[in-house]
Coordinates of C-alpha atoms and ligand atoms in Angstrom, one line a residue:
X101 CA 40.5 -21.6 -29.5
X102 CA 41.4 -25.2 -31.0
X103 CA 41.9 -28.4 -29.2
X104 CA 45.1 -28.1 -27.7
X105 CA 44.4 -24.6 -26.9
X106 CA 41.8 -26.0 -24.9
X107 CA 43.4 -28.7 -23.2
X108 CA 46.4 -26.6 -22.5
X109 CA 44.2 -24.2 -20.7
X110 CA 41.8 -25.9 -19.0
X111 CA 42.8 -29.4 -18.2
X112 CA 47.1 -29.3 -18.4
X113 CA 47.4 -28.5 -15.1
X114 CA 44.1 -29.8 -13.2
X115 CA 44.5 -31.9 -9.9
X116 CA 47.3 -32.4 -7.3
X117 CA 51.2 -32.2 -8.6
X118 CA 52.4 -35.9 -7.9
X119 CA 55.8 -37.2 -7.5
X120 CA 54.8 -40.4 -9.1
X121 CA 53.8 -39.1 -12.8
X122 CA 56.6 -39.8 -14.8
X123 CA 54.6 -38.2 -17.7
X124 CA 51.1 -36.2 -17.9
X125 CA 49.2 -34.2 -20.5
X126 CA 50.9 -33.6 -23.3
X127 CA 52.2 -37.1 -24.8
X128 CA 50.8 -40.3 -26.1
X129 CA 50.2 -41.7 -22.7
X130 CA 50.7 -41.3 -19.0
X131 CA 53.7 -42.8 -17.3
X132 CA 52.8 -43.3 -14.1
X133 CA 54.9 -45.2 -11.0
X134 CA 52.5 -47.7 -8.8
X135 CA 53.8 -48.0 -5.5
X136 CA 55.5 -51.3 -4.5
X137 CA 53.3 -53.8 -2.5
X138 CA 50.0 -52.4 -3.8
X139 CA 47.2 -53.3 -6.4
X140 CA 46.2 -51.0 -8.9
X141 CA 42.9 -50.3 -8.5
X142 CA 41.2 -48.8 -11.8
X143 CA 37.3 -47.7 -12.2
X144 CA 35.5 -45.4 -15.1
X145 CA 32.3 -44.0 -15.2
X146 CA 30.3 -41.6 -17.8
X147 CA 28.2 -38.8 -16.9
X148 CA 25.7 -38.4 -19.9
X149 CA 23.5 -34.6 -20.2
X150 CA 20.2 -35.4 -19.6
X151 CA 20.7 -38.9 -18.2
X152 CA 23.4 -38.7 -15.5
X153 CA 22.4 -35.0 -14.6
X154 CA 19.4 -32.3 -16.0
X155 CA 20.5 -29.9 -19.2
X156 CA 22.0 -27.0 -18.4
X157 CA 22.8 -28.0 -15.5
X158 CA 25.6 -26.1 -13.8
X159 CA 29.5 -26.8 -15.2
X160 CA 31.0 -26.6 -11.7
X161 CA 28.8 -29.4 -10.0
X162 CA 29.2 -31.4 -13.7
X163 CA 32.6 -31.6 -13.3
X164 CA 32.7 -32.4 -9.5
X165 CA 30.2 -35.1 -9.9
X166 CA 32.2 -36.5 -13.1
X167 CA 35.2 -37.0 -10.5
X168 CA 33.1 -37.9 -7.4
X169 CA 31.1 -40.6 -8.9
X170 CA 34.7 -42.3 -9.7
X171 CA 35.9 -41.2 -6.6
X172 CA 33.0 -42.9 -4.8
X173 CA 34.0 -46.9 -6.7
X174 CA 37.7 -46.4 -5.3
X175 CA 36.3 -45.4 -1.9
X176 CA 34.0 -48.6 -2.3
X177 CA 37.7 -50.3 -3.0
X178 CA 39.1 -49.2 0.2
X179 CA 41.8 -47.7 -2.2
X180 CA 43.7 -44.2 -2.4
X181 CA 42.8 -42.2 -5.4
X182 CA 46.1 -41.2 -7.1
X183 CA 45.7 -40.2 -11.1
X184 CA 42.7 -39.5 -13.2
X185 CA 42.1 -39.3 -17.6
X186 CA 39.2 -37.3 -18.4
X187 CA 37.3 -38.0 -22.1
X188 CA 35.4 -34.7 -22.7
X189 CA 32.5 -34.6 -25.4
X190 CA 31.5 -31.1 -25.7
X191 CA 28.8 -29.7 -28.3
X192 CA 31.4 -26.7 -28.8
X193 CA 34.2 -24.7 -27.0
X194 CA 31.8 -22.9 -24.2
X195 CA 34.6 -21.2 -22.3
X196 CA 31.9 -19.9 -19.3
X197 CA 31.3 -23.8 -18.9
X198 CA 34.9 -24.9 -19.4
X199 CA 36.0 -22.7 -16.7
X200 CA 33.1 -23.9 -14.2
X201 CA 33.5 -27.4 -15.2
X202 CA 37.4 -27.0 -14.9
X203 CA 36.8 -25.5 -11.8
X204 CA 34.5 -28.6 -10.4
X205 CA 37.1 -31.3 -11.0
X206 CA 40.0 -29.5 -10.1
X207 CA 38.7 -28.5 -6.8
X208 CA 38.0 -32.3 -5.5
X209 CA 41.2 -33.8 -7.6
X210 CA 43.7 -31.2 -5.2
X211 CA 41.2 -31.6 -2.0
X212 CA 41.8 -35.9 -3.1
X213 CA 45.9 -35.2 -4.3
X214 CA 44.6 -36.5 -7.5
X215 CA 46.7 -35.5 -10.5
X216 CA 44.5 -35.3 -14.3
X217 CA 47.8 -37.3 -16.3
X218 CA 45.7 -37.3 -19.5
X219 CA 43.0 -37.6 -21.4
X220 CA 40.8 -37.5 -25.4
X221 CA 38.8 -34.2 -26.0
X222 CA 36.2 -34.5 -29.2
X223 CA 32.9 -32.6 -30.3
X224 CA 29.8 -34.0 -30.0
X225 CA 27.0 -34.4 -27.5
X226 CA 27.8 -33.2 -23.7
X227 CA 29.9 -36.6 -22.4
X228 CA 32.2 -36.8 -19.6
X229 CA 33.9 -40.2 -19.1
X230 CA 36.6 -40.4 -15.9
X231 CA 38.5 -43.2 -15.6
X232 CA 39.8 -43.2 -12.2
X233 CA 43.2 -44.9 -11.1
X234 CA 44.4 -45.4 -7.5
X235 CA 45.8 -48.6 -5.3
X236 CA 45.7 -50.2 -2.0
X237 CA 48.1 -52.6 -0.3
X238 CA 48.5 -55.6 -1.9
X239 CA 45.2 -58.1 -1.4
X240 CA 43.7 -55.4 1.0
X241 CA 40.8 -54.0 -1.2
X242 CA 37.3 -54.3 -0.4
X243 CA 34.9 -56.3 -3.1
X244 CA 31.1 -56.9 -3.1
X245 CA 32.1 -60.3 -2.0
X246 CA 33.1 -62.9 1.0
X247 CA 30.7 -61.5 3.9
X248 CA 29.6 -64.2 5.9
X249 CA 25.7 -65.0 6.8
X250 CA 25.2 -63.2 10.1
X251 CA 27.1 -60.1 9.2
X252 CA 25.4 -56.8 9.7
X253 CA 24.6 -54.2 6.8
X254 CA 25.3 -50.9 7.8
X255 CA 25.5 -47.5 5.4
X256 CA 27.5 -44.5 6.1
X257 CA 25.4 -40.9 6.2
X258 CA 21.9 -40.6 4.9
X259 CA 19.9 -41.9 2.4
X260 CA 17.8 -40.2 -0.3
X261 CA 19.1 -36.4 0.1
X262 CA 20.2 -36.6 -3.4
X263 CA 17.3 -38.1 -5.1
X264 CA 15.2 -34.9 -3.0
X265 CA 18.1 -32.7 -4.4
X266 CA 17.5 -33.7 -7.9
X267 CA 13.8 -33.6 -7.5
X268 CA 14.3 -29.5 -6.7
X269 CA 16.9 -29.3 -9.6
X270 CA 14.5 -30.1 -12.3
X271 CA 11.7 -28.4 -10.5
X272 CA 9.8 -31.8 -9.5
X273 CA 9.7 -30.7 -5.9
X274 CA 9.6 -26.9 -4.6
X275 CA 10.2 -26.0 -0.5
X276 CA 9.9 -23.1 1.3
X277 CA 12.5 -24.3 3.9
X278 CA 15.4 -22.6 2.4
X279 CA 17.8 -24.0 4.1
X280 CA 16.9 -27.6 3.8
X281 CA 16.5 -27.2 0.2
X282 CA 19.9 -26.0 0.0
X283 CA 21.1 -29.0 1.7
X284 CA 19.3 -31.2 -0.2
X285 CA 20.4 -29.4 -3.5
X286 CA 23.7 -29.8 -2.3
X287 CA 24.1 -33.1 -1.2
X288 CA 22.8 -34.2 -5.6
X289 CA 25.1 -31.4 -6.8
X290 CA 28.1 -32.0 -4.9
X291 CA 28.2 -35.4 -3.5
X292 CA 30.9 -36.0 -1.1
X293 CA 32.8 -39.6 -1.4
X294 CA 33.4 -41.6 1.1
X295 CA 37.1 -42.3 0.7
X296 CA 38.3 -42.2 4.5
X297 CA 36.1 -44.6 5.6
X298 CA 36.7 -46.7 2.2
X299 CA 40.2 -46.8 3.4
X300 CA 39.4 -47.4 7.3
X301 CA 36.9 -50.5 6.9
X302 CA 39.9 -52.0 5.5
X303 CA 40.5 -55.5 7.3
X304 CA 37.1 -54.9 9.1
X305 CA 34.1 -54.8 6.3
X306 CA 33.5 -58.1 4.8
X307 CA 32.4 -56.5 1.8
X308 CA 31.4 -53.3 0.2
X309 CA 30.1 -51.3 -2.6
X310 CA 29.0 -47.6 -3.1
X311 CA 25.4 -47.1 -3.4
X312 CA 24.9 -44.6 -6.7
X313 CA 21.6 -46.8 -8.4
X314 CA 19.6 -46.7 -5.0
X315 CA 19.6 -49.3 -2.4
X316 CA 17.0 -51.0 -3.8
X317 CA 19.0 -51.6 -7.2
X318 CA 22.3 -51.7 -5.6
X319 CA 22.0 -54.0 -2.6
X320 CA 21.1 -56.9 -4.7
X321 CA 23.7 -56.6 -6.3
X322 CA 25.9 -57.6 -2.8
X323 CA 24.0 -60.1 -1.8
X324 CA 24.3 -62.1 -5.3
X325 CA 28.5 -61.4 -5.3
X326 CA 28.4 -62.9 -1.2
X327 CA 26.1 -65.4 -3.0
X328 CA 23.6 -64.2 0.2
X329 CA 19.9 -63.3 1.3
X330 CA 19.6 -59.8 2.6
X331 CA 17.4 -58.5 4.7
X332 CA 16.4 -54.6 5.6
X333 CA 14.6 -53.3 8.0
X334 CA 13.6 -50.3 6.2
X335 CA 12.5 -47.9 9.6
X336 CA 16.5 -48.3 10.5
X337 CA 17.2 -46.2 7.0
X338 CA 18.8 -43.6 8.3
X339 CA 17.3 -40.1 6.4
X340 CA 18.5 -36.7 7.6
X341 CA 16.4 -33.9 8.9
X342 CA 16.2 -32.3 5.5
X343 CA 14.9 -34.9 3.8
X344 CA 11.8 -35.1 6.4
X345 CA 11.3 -31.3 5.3
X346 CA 11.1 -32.3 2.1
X347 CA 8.3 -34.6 2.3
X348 CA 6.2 -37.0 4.3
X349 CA 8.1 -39.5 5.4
X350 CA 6.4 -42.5 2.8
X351 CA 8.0 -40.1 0.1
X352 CA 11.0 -39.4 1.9
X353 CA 11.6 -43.4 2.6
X354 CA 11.1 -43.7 -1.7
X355 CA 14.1 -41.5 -1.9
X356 CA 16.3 -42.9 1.0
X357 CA 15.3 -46.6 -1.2
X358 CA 15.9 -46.0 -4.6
X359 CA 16.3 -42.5 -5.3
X360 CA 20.4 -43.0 -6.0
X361 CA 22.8 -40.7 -6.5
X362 CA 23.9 -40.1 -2.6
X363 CA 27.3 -42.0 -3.3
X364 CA 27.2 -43.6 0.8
X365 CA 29.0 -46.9 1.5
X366 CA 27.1 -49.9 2.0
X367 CA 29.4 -52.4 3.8
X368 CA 28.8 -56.2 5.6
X369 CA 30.3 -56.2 8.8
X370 CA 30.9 -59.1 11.2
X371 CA 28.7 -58.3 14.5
X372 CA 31.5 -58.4 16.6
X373 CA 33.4 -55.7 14.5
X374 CA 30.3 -53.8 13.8
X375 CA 31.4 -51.6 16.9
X376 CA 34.8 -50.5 15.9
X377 CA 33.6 -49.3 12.8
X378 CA 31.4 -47.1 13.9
X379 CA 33.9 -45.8 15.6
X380 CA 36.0 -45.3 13.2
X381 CA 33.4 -43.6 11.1
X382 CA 32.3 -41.1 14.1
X383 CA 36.4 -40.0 14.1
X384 CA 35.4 -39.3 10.6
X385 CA 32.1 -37.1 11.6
X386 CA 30.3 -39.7 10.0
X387 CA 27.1 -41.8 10.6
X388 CA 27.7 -45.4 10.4
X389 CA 24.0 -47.2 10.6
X390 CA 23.4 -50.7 10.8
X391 CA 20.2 -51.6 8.3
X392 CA 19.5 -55.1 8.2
X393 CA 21.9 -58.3 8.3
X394 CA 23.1 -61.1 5.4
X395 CA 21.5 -64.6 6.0
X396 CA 21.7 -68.2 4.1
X397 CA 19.8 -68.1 0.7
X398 CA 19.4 -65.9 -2.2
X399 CA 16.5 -63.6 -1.6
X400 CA 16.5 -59.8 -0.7
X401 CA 13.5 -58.8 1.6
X402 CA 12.6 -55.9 3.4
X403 CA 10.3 -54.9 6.8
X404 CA 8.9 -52.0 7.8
X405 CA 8.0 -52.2 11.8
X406 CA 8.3 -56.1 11.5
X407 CA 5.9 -56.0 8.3
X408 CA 6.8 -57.2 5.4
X409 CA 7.1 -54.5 3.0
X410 CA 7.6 -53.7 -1.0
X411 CA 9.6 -50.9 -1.8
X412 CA 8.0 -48.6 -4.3
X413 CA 10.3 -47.9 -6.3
X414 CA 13.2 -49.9 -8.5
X415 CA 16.9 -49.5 -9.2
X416 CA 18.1 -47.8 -11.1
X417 CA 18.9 -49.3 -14.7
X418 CA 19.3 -47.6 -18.2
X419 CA 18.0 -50.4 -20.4
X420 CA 14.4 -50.4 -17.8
X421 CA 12.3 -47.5 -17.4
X422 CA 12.3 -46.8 -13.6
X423 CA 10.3 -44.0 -12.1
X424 CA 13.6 -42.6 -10.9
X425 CA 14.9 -41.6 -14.3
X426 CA 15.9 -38.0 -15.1
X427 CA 13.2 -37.1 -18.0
X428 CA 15.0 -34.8 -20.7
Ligands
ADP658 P1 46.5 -38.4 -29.0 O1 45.9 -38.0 -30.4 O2 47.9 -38.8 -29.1 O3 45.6 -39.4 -28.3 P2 45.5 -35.9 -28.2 O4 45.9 -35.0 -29.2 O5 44.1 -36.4 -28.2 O6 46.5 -37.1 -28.1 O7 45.8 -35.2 -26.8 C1 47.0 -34.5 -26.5 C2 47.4 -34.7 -25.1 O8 46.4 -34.0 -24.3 C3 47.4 -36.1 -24.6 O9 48.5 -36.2 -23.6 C4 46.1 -36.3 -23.9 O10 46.2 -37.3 -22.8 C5 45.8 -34.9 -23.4 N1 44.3 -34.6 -23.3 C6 43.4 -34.5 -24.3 N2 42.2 -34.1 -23.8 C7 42.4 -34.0 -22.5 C8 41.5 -33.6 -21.4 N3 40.2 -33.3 -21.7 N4 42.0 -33.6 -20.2 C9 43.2 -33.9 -19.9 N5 44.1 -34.2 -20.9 C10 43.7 -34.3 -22.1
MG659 MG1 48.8 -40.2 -29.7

């Protein structure tokens, strides 16, 4: 099988079938018609063996997390997904692993209407780079910035599933609750992104971001673009019963802080909004739970039962060793 055998039979057809691509796999370049009265709204991220998720680790969930993970920055947005380019590095032509892989992406791309319009396919070590593109009405996307001090952080779901889940993928953790540990394994392999809600705290979230490094790492990183103090208290985190299964709860509240991966929204909220939100999210079978609020200054601190407390564990961040890293 050469190159173009392989793209014309795994990747030439992946993903929704959209009325707006002029042009997909098979030229130079996509041609693609944006919508009138909307931002494009473009985001790429690379999944890395070893680094991003364990060796070997199964093609089907590789190539659901490769879209999800870019899924989950447009949901951040507030924007609609539309079009996707994939940039495959593969050590060789592994068909078992292209079909699962193929599989994987295509799956979420038709469940998303997102149409695969191109991409770059090469040999080498196993690399998958999305590029995501979507858009939402013009000046209506969500940024990490312009929350106000008194406005309320809140997070959709649960924290620190994934980080358990990825603690039982690479055999870190072992439970003899079945059930929960499927859960768990689950919620790492195939996270779900948040792109409804993305789209519904449009207008009402004063800012938002996705949290993939861990809300230790990632929170920070709000507070600095609202140019902000944070504050957490860290008994509101919101951890599902699986999670407590998985551990006591000290361990658990490591995960749910900076174990990453679960792909939640963190948003600001006004107080007075904070309400119909949470609305909106339970229309969407989804937890919205307020965490801790923005305040005057530059600092990021954290409670636990009024006490002030030091997470244990750091973001995320390739160029630091953190005790969350994924060991090859
Ligand atoms: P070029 O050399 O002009 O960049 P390529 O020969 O690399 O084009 O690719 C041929 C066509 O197949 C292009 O339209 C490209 O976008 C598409 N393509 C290559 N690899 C992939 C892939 N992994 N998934 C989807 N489309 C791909
Ligand atoms: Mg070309």
């Amino acid at each position: 099988m050469d190159e173009f055998e392989l793209i014309r039979r795994y990747f030439a057809h992946l993903g929704a079938t959209r009325a707006d691509v002029k042009l997909g796999v098979g030229d130079d370049a996509a041609l693609l018609r944006v919508p009138e009265g909307t931002d494009l709204v473009a985001a790429v991220d690379t999944l890395v063996e070893g680094r991003h998720f364990p060796a070997g680790a199964d093609a089907r969930s590789v190539g659901h997390r490769a879209l999800a993970v870019n899924l989950s920055d447009l949901a951040a947005m507030g924007a609609e997904p539309a079009w996707a380019t994939l940039a495959l590095t593969l050590p060789s032509a592994d068909i078992a692993w292209l079909e699962g892989f193929a599989r994987g992406f295509g799956e979420l791309a038709s469940a998303h209407g997102v149409a695969l319009v191109g991409g770059d396919t090469t040999a080498g070590p196993l690399t998958i780079s999305v590029q995501i593109l979507g858009h939402a009405p013009r000046g209506s996307a969500l940024t990490r910035a312009g929350a106000k001090a008194g406005d309320l952080l809140a997070v959709t779901g649960t924290l620190g599933d994934a980080g358990a889940g990825l603690a039982l993928a690479t055999g870190a953790l072992e439970m003899h609750d079945f059930a929960s540990a499927r859960e768990l394994l689950l919620r790492f392999e195939y996270p779900t992104p948040r792109l409804e809600f993305g789209i519904a705290a449009r207008g009402t979230a004063s800012a938002a971001m996705d949290i993939s490094d861990g809300l230790v790492g990632d929170l920070p990183k709000l507070a600095a673009a609202c140019g902000l103090a944070a504050h957490v208290d860290v008994e509101r985190l919101p951890m599902s019963r699986a999670l407590h299964a998985a551990a006591d709860v000290d361990q658990a509240r490591a995960w749910a802080l900076g174990g990453g991966d679960d792909y939640e929204l963190l948003v600001a909220v006004p107080p007075e909004k904070f309400g119909t939100l949470a609305a909106r999210a339970m229309q969407l079978n989804l937890t919205l739970t307020p965490i801790g609020a923005l305040r005057p200054g530059n600092t990021v601190t954290w409670t636990l039962h009024g006490a002030e407390f030091t997470p244990p564990v750091q973001g995320f961040d390739h160029f630091r060793r953190a005790s969350t890293q994924i060991t090859v």
